[in-house]
Amino acid sequence: MLLPRKLTARLAATLAGALCIAASAGCVPVLADGIELKGAGSTLAAPLYEKWIGEYVRSHESVILNYAAVGSGEGVSRFASGAVDFGASDVYLPAEKADKIAGGVVQVPTTAGMVVLAYNLPGVTGELKLPQDVYADIFLGKIKTWDDPRIRAANPDLKLPSRNIAVVVRQDASGTTYAFTIHLTAASRNWADEGRGYGTVIAWPQGAMIARGNEGVASRIKIADDSIGYVEYGFARRLGLKVAALGNKEGVLVAPSPEAGAAAIAGSASGNLDGLGATIVNPRGREAYPIVTYSWLLLHRRYQTEQTRALKSFVLYALGEGQKNALDLGYIPLPGAVAELGKTAVAQINSDSGSLSPATDN
């Protein structure tokens, strides 16, 4: 028996919603006869992208937006191969990589996030404090126990256990790893001298526990006693993980907060988009949280007309009205000047038509 067209579409949407795991793939129910856009990449920014997608499609029923949180490295690969319409990465692609992608790339900053050191220390109350040289040496494997003299010196009021530190790191190619390791390269002489370097994937010391995605790292810390790992702030907050106050470039110990994150990126918009990341590798300022990163959407320079209209409308919504969602989910809203740089970048995408809904384009 043939089902009516509307019923078929409704059934397809119901099945898609039932099969979709929103927390990991950012899916939305499939609609009939819609303009479909597929994206993939950053897990750091995934909860915010999922929020934006959910809000946007409610007022643009003809648009189908699907996002897979697979990590920045895989997102760039899928975008470069043409498997998705847009990629998402916490790493700005340098010209030598962007130029190799057929058709060119438009990179748009969408949000900023703090990379925190979340930990699980049963029986330890109070805030853990870690100067820059100390947390770098923990991840180098030089500091192996929680009662190491250097940790105790920074935390005289805490009763730290004589137990081994279990370090949790990312397994997949990750923009969060890139942000953390490029920061360590700038902040720690030991890190630089040992040649660990920075990248979306690096060789961690033997014995480190590995997990996929920000969600995977946060979940592993949650269940692993005596563990510490790097993860985007919102993931740690949602799982109720304790996070350390970290030493910044000025030597001040700063806990992650919206204010500290905003202080870290406040002066980053003085140049062009390709210089944004360099300004926050180890940001200046006594109130600045030390490990922050911008997150980017990777867009083609040319799409089919209807896709162009839909994609530009969605990204402009994210850069405008969508920024109000950032703080609630643990992200740092873009400074106005950075959002304007993003809008200028969006204008590079070829289109001979207007937006889908002027009311939502900012």
GROMACS .gro file of C-alpha atoms in nm:
model
  362
    1MET     CA    1   0.000   0.000   0.000
    2LEU     CA    2   0.133   0.341  -0.093
    3LEU     CA    3   0.135   0.596   0.187
    4PRO     CA    4   0.039   0.958   0.122
    5ARG     CA    5   0.338   1.182   0.055
    6LYS     CA    6   0.292   1.388   0.375
    7LEU     CA    7   0.260   1.077   0.590
    8THR     CA    8   0.573   0.929   0.432
    9ALA     CA    9   0.766   1.247   0.512
   10ARG     CA   10   0.632   1.246   0.868
   11LEU     CA   11   0.730   0.881   0.914
   12ALA     CA   12   1.078   0.946   0.777
   13ALA     CA   13   1.121   1.237   1.018
   14THR     CA   14   1.006   1.025   1.311
   15LEU     CA   15   1.245   0.742   1.226
   16ALA     CA   16   1.534   0.982   1.175
   17GLY     CA   17   1.469   1.143   1.510
   18ALA     CA   18   1.452   0.806   1.683
   19LEU     CA   19   1.781   0.690   1.533
   20CYS     CA   20   1.966   1.015   1.591
   21ILE     CA   21   2.185   1.054   1.898
   22ALA     CA   22   2.180   1.429   1.934
   23ALA     CA   23   2.464   1.451   2.185
   24SER     CA   24   2.712   1.288   1.950
   25ALA     CA   25   2.590   1.365   1.600
   26GLY     CA   26   2.393   1.687   1.626
   27CYS     CA   27   2.114   1.546   1.409
   28VAL     CA   28   1.778   1.702   1.335
   29PRO     CA   29   1.473   1.518   1.197
   30VAL     CA   30   1.476   1.490   0.818
   31LEU     CA   31   1.210   1.691   0.637
   32ALA     CA   32   1.074   1.629   0.290
   33ASP     CA   33   1.177   1.848  -0.004
   34GLY     CA   34   1.418   2.052   0.205
   35ILE     CA   35   1.749   2.221   0.136
   36GLU     CA   36   1.993   1.977   0.291
   37LEU     CA   37   2.327   2.080   0.442
   38LYS     CA   38   2.567   1.836   0.606
   39GLY     CA   39   2.851   1.931   0.837
   40ALA     CA   40   3.109   1.755   1.051
   41GLY     CA   41   3.396   1.832   1.282
   42SER     CA   42   3.467   1.990   1.619
   43THR     CA   43   3.343   1.818   1.931
   44LEU     CA   44   3.446   2.124   2.135
   45ALA     CA   45   3.178   2.341   1.975
   46ALA     CA   46   2.927   2.063   1.904
   47PRO     CA   47   2.676   2.141   2.184
   48LEU     CA   48   2.655   2.502   2.065
   49TYR     CA   49   2.615   2.399   1.700
   50GLU     CA   50   2.341   2.155   1.801
   51LYS     CA   51   2.162   2.434   1.986
   52TRP     CA   52   2.188   2.666   1.687
   53ILE     CA   53   2.065   2.398   1.448
   54GLY     CA   54   1.767   2.319   1.669
   55GLU     CA   55   1.663   2.683   1.697
   56TYR     CA   56   1.730   2.768   1.333
   57VAL     CA   57   1.535   2.485   1.173
   58ARG     CA   58   1.231   2.563   1.385
   59SER     CA   59   1.191   2.888   1.194
   60HIS     CA   60   1.327   2.757   0.861
   61GLU     CA   61   1.133   2.435   0.802
   62SER     CA   62   1.264   2.396   0.447
   63VAL     CA   63   1.623   2.360   0.572
   64ILE     CA   64   1.769   2.025   0.679
   65LEU     CA   65   2.088   2.065   0.884
   66ASN     CA   66   2.285   1.765   1.007
   67TYR     CA   67   2.608   1.788   1.206
   68ALA     CA   68   2.836   1.499   1.306
   69ALA     CA   69   3.067   1.567   1.602
   70VAL     CA   70   3.364   1.360   1.482
   71GLY     CA   71   3.655   1.584   1.584
   72SER     CA   72   3.830   1.867   1.403
   73GLY     CA   73   4.073   1.648   1.211
   74GLU     CA   74   3.804   1.423   1.067
   75GLY     CA   75   3.584   1.725   0.998
   76VAL     CA   76   3.856   1.890   0.789
   77SER     CA   77   3.912   1.563   0.601
   78ARG     CA   78   3.543   1.522   0.520
   79PHE     CA   79   3.516   1.885   0.409
   80ALA     CA   80   3.826   1.861   0.190
   81SER     CA   81   3.696   1.544   0.022
   82GLY     CA   82   3.354   1.697  -0.045
   83ALA     CA   83   3.173   1.450   0.181
   84VAL     CA   84   3.009   1.737   0.374
   85ASP     CA   85   2.898   2.087   0.285
   86PHE     CA   86   3.078   2.251   0.576
   87GLY     CA   87   3.347   2.154   0.819
   88ALA     CA   88   3.410   2.265   1.174
   89SER     CA   89   3.751   2.294   1.333
   90ASP     CA   90   3.914   2.452   1.635
   91VAL     CA   91   4.224   2.508   1.424
   92TYR     CA   92   4.248   2.785   1.163
   93LEU     CA   93   4.372   2.629   0.841
   94PRO     CA   94   4.695   2.794   0.724
   95ALA     CA   95   4.716   2.901   0.360
   96GLU     CA   96   4.930   2.604   0.255
   97LYS     CA   97   4.653   2.365   0.365
   98ALA     CA   98   4.355   2.576   0.263
   99ASP     CA   99   4.494   2.625  -0.088
  100LYS     CA  100   4.494   2.249  -0.145
  101ILE     CA  101   4.117   2.223  -0.098
  102ALA     CA  102   3.940   2.235  -0.433
  103GLY     CA  103   3.735   2.549  -0.479
  104GLY     CA  104   3.897   2.737  -0.193
  105VAL     CA  105   3.792   2.783   0.167
  106VAL     CA  106   3.615   3.057   0.361
  107GLN     CA  107   3.688   3.032   0.734
  108VAL     CA  108   3.444   3.189   0.978
  109PRO     CA  109   3.496   3.219   1.356
  110THR     CA  110   3.182   3.111   1.539
  111THR     CA  111   3.268   3.098   1.910
  112ALA     CA  112   3.554   3.061   2.156
  113GLY     CA  113   3.601   2.802   2.425
  114MET     CA  114   3.818   2.742   2.729
  115VAL     CA  115   4.022   2.424   2.757
  116VAL     CA  116   4.016   2.325   3.123
  117LEU     CA  117   4.200   2.067   3.328
  118ALA     CA  118   3.926   1.858   3.487
  119TYR     CA  119   4.016   1.614   3.761
  120ASN     CA  120   3.877   1.342   3.986
  121LEU     CA  121   4.044   1.332   4.328
  122PRO     CA  122   3.828   1.144   4.580
  123GLY     CA  123   3.852   1.289   4.929
  124VAL     CA  124   4.016   1.614   4.820
  125THR     CA  125   3.805   1.922   4.885
  126GLY     CA  126   3.888   2.275   4.783
  127GLU     CA  127   4.014   2.411   4.453
  128LEU     CA  128   4.323   2.258   4.295
  129LYS     CA  129   4.576   2.515   4.175
  130LEU     CA  130   4.833   2.440   3.906
  131PRO     CA  131   5.101   2.684   3.785
  132GLN     CA  132   5.197   2.662   3.417
  133ASP     CA  133   5.522   2.472   3.468
  134VAL     CA  134   5.343   2.223   3.695
  135TYR     CA  135   5.055   2.129   3.465
  136ALA     CA  136   5.292   2.107   3.170
  137ASP     CA  137   5.513   1.862   3.358
  138ILE     CA  138   5.210   1.655   3.461
  139PHE     CA  139   5.129   1.598   3.093
  140LEU     CA  140   5.497   1.538   3.015
  141GLY     CA  141   5.498   1.260   3.273
  142LYS     CA  142   5.760   1.435   3.487
  143ILE     CA  143   5.521   1.482   3.779
  144LYS     CA  144   5.377   1.139   3.854
  145THR     CA  145   5.202   1.157   4.193
  146TRP     CA  146   4.944   1.390   4.342
  147ASP     CA  147   5.159   1.464   4.647
  148ASP     CA  148   5.455   1.579   4.438
  149PRO     CA  149   5.631   1.867   4.620
  150ARG     CA  150   5.554   2.113   4.339
  151ILE     CA  151   5.181   2.040   4.351
  152ARG     CA  152   5.184   2.059   4.732
  153ALA     CA  153   5.368   2.393   4.721
  154ALA     CA  154   5.089   2.543   4.510
  155ASN     CA  155   4.819   2.386   4.730
  156PRO     CA  156   4.928   2.412   5.093
  157ASP     CA  157   4.570   2.389   5.220
  158LEU     CA  158   4.484   2.064   5.039
  159LYS     CA  159   4.548   1.715   5.170
  160LEU     CA  160   4.682   1.555   4.853
  161PRO     CA  161   4.705   1.176   4.828
  162SER     CA  162   5.020   0.978   4.765
  163ARG     CA  163   4.872   0.818   4.456
  164ASN     CA  164   4.970   0.806   4.091
  165ILE     CA  165   4.829   1.066   3.853
  166ALA     CA  166   4.618   0.915   3.574
  167VAL     CA  167   4.641   1.142   3.270
  168VAL     CA  168   4.352   1.137   3.018
  169VAL     CA  169   4.415   1.258   2.662
  170ARG     CA  170   4.246   1.257   2.322
  171GLN     CA  171   4.279   0.964   2.084
  172ASP     CA  172   4.133   1.128   1.774
  173ALA     CA  173   4.265   1.420   1.570
  174SER     CA  174   4.144   1.706   1.785
  175GLY     CA  175   4.134   2.084   1.776
  176THR     CA  176   4.117   2.074   2.156
  177THR     CA  177   4.449   1.886   2.157
  178TYR     CA  178   4.591   2.146   1.920
  179ALA     CA  179   4.483   2.435   2.143
  180PHE     CA  180   4.621   2.265   2.455
  181THR     CA  181   4.955   2.160   2.307
  182ILE     CA  182   5.030   2.486   2.124
  183HIS     CA  183   4.966   2.658   2.456
  184LEU     CA  184   5.208   2.421   2.633
  185THR     CA  185   5.469   2.489   2.366
  186ALA     CA  186   5.448   2.862   2.442
  187ALA     CA  187   5.411   2.830   2.820
  188SER     CA  188   5.659   2.556   2.913
  189ARG     CA  189   6.031   2.542   2.841
  190ASN     CA  190   6.032   2.173   2.934
  191TRP     CA  191   5.760   2.099   2.680
  192ALA     CA  192   5.949   2.283   2.409
  193ASP     CA  193   6.287   2.129   2.501
  194GLU     CA  194   6.153   1.774   2.493
  195GLY     CA  195   6.018   1.821   2.144
  196ARG     CA  196   5.662   1.715   2.215
  197GLY     CA  197   5.544   1.992   1.987
  198TYR     CA  198   5.184   2.067   1.906
  199GLY     CA  199   4.918   1.938   1.673
  200THR     CA  200   4.579   1.773   1.650
  201VAL     CA  201   4.752   1.444   1.738
  202ILE     CA  202   5.078   1.409   1.933
  203ALA     CA  203   5.278   1.131   2.099
  204TRP     CA  204   5.177   1.138   2.466
  205PRO     CA  205   5.391   0.978   2.739
  206GLN     CA  206   5.342   0.606   2.782
  207GLY     CA  207   5.059   0.513   3.015
  208ALA     CA  208   4.822   0.799   2.933
  209MET     CA  209   4.457   0.695   2.906
  210ILE     CA  210   4.299   0.782   2.572
  211ALA     CA  211   3.941   0.867   2.479
  212ARG     CA  212   3.754   0.998   2.176
  213GLY     CA  213   3.604   1.343   2.171
  214ASN     CA  214   3.556   1.596   2.447
  215GLU     CA  215   3.262   1.393   2.571
  216GLY     CA  216   3.476   1.079   2.588
  217VAL     CA  217   3.753   1.249   2.786
  218ALA     CA  218   3.506   1.405   3.031
  219SER     CA  219   3.329   1.072   3.078
  220ARG     CA  220   3.659   0.891   3.143
  221ILE     CA  221   3.762   1.147   3.405
  222LYS     CA  222   3.422   1.110   3.571
  223ILE     CA  223   3.476   0.739   3.636
  224ALA     CA  224   3.855   0.725   3.683
  225ASP     CA  225   3.983   0.804   4.032
  226ASP     CA  226   4.300   1.019   4.053
  227SER     CA  227   4.262   1.130   3.691
  228ILE     CA  228   4.319   1.463   3.518
  229GLY     CA  229   4.256   1.553   3.156
  230TYR     CA  230   4.200   1.843   2.919
  231VAL     CA  231   3.850   1.912   2.795
  232GLU     CA  232   3.631   2.201   2.684
  233TYR     CA  233   3.482   2.382   2.983
  234GLY     CA  234   3.116   2.315   2.902
  235PHE     CA  235   3.166   1.937   2.895
  236ALA     CA  236   3.331   1.944   3.239
  237ARG     CA  237   3.054   2.165   3.375
  238ARG     CA  238   2.775   1.944   3.242
  239LEU     CA  239   2.925   1.635   3.409
  240GLY     CA  240   2.992   1.820   3.735
  241LEU     CA  241   3.369   1.771   3.715
  242LYS     CA  242   3.605   1.974   3.928
  243VAL     CA  243   3.838   2.199   3.729
  244ALA     CA  244   4.174   2.343   3.831
  245ALA     CA  245   4.270   2.709   3.858
  246LEU     CA  246   4.562   2.750   3.618
  247GLY     CA  247   4.855   2.985   3.616
  248ASN     CA  248   4.846   3.237   3.333
  249LYS     CA  249   5.121   3.428   3.153
  250GLU     CA  250   5.137   3.680   3.436
  251GLY     CA  251   5.173   3.403   3.695
  252VAL     CA  252   4.824   3.458   3.837
  253LEU     CA  253   4.616   3.148   3.915
  254VAL     CA  254   4.282   3.187   3.736
  255ALA     CA  255   3.977   2.961   3.745
  256PRO     CA  256   3.776   2.923   3.424
  257SER     CA  257   3.479   3.159   3.409
  258PRO     CA  258   3.296   3.363   3.144
  259GLU     CA  259   3.481   3.673   3.263
  260ALA     CA  260   3.824   3.508   3.251
  261GLY     CA  261   3.754   3.368   2.906
  262ALA     CA  262   3.638   3.705   2.777
  263ALA     CA  263   3.951   3.868   2.919
  264ALA     CA  264   4.166   3.618   2.728
  265ILE     CA  265   4.021   3.707   2.387
  266ALA     CA  266   3.944   4.074   2.447
  267GLY     CA  267   4.240   4.203   2.249
  268SER     CA  268   4.237   3.945   1.971
  269ALA     CA  269   4.038   4.132   1.707
  270SER     CA  270   4.294   4.394   1.615
  271GLY     CA  271   4.412   4.213   1.300
  272ASN     CA  272   4.283   3.976   1.035
  273LEU     CA  273   4.115   3.641   1.082
  274ASP     CA  274   4.433   3.445   1.016
  275GLY     CA  275   4.597   3.613   1.315
  276LEU     CA  276   4.325   3.548   1.572
  277GLY     CA  277   4.465   3.219   1.701
  278ALA     CA  278   4.818   3.348   1.751
  279THR     CA  279   4.703   3.619   1.990
  280ILE     CA  280   4.553   3.376   2.242
  281VAL     CA  281   4.810   3.095   2.258
  282ASN     CA  282   4.913   3.224   2.602
  283PRO     CA  283   4.714   3.545   2.646
  284ARG     CA  284   4.834   3.842   2.845
  285GLY     CA  285   4.643   3.998   3.131
  286ARG     CA  286   4.619   3.923   3.501
  287GLU     CA  287   4.252   3.824   3.470
  288ALA     CA  288   4.289   3.614   3.155
  289TYR     CA  289   4.230   3.240   3.159
  290PRO     CA  290   4.537   3.086   2.992
  291ILE     CA  291   4.400   2.820   2.752
  292VAL     CA  292   4.142   2.940   2.503
  293THR     CA  293   4.069   2.873   2.138
  294TYR     CA  294   3.846   3.005   1.865
  295SER     CA  295   3.631   2.756   1.676
  296TRP     CA  296   3.573   2.789   1.302
  297LEU     CA  297   3.334   2.686   1.029
  298LEU     CA  298   3.497   2.590   0.699
  299LEU     CA  299   3.286   2.687   0.400
  300HIS     CA  300   3.330   2.652   0.025
  301ARG     CA  301   3.348   2.965  -0.185
  302ARG     CA  302   3.073   2.843  -0.414
  303TYR     CA  303   2.758   2.637  -0.367
  304GLN     CA  304   2.441   2.583  -0.563
  305THR     CA  305   2.219   2.888  -0.528
  306GLU     CA  306   1.966   2.749  -0.280
  307GLN     CA  307   2.239   2.595  -0.064
  308THR     CA  308   2.423   2.926  -0.065
  309ARG     CA  309   2.119   3.116   0.056
  310ALA     CA  310   2.049   2.864   0.332
  311LEU     CA  311   2.409   2.834   0.452
  312LYS     CA  312   2.472   3.208   0.461
  313SER     CA  313   2.146   3.262   0.646
  314PHE     CA  314   2.237   3.000   0.909
  315VAL     CA  315   2.592   3.130   0.963
  316LEU     CA  316   2.475   3.491   0.990
  317TYR     CA  317   2.219   3.379   1.246
  318ALA     CA  318   2.500   3.209   1.442
  319LEU     CA  319   2.716   3.522   1.431
  320GLY     CA  320   2.428   3.741   1.541
  321GLU     CA  321   2.131   3.621   1.743
  322GLY     CA  322   2.290   3.282   1.806
  323GLN     CA  323   2.569   3.432   2.017
  324LYS     CA  324   2.323   3.467   2.305
  325ASN     CA  325   2.339   3.089   2.352
  326ALA     CA  326   2.716   3.083   2.409
  327LEU     CA  327   2.733   3.168   2.779
  328ASP     CA  328   2.456   2.927   2.878
  329LEU     CA  329   2.653   2.638   2.726
  330GLY     CA  330   2.993   2.737   2.863
  331TYR     CA  331   3.134   2.920   2.559
  332ILE     CA  332   3.268   3.272   2.515
  333PRO     CA  333   3.060   3.500   2.290
  334LEU     CA  334   3.256   3.651   2.005
  335PRO     CA  335   3.373   4.008   2.056
  336GLY     CA  336   3.174   4.238   1.829
  337ALA     CA  337   3.475   4.311   1.609
  338VAL     CA  338   3.542   3.938   1.557
  339ALA     CA  339   3.177   3.873   1.468
  340GLU     CA  340   3.202   4.150   1.208
  341LEU     CA  341   3.515   3.989   1.061
  342GLY     CA  342   3.313   3.669   1.037
  343LYS     CA  343   3.028   3.841   0.856
  344THR     CA  344   3.276   3.991   0.610
  345ALA     CA  345   3.410   3.642   0.543
  346VAL     CA  346   3.058   3.507   0.482
  347ALA     CA  347   3.008   3.775   0.219
  348GLN     CA  348   3.284   3.607   0.013
  349ILE     CA  349   3.059   3.312  -0.058
  350ASN     CA  350   2.917   3.352  -0.406
  351SER     CA  351   2.546   3.419  -0.414
  352ASP     CA  352   2.312   3.606  -0.644
  353SER     CA  353   2.018   3.589  -0.402
  354GLY     CA  354   1.928   3.721  -0.062
  355SER     CA  355   1.891   3.541   0.264
  356LEU     CA  356   1.608   3.308   0.356
  357SER     CA  357   1.478   3.525   0.633
  358PRO     CA  358   1.600   3.881   0.682
  359ALA     CA  359   1.453   3.877   1.032
  360THR     CA  360   1.713   3.626   1.148
  361ASP     CA  361   2.016   3.761   0.962
  362ASN     CA  362   2.216   3.999   1.177
   0.00000   0.00000   0.00000
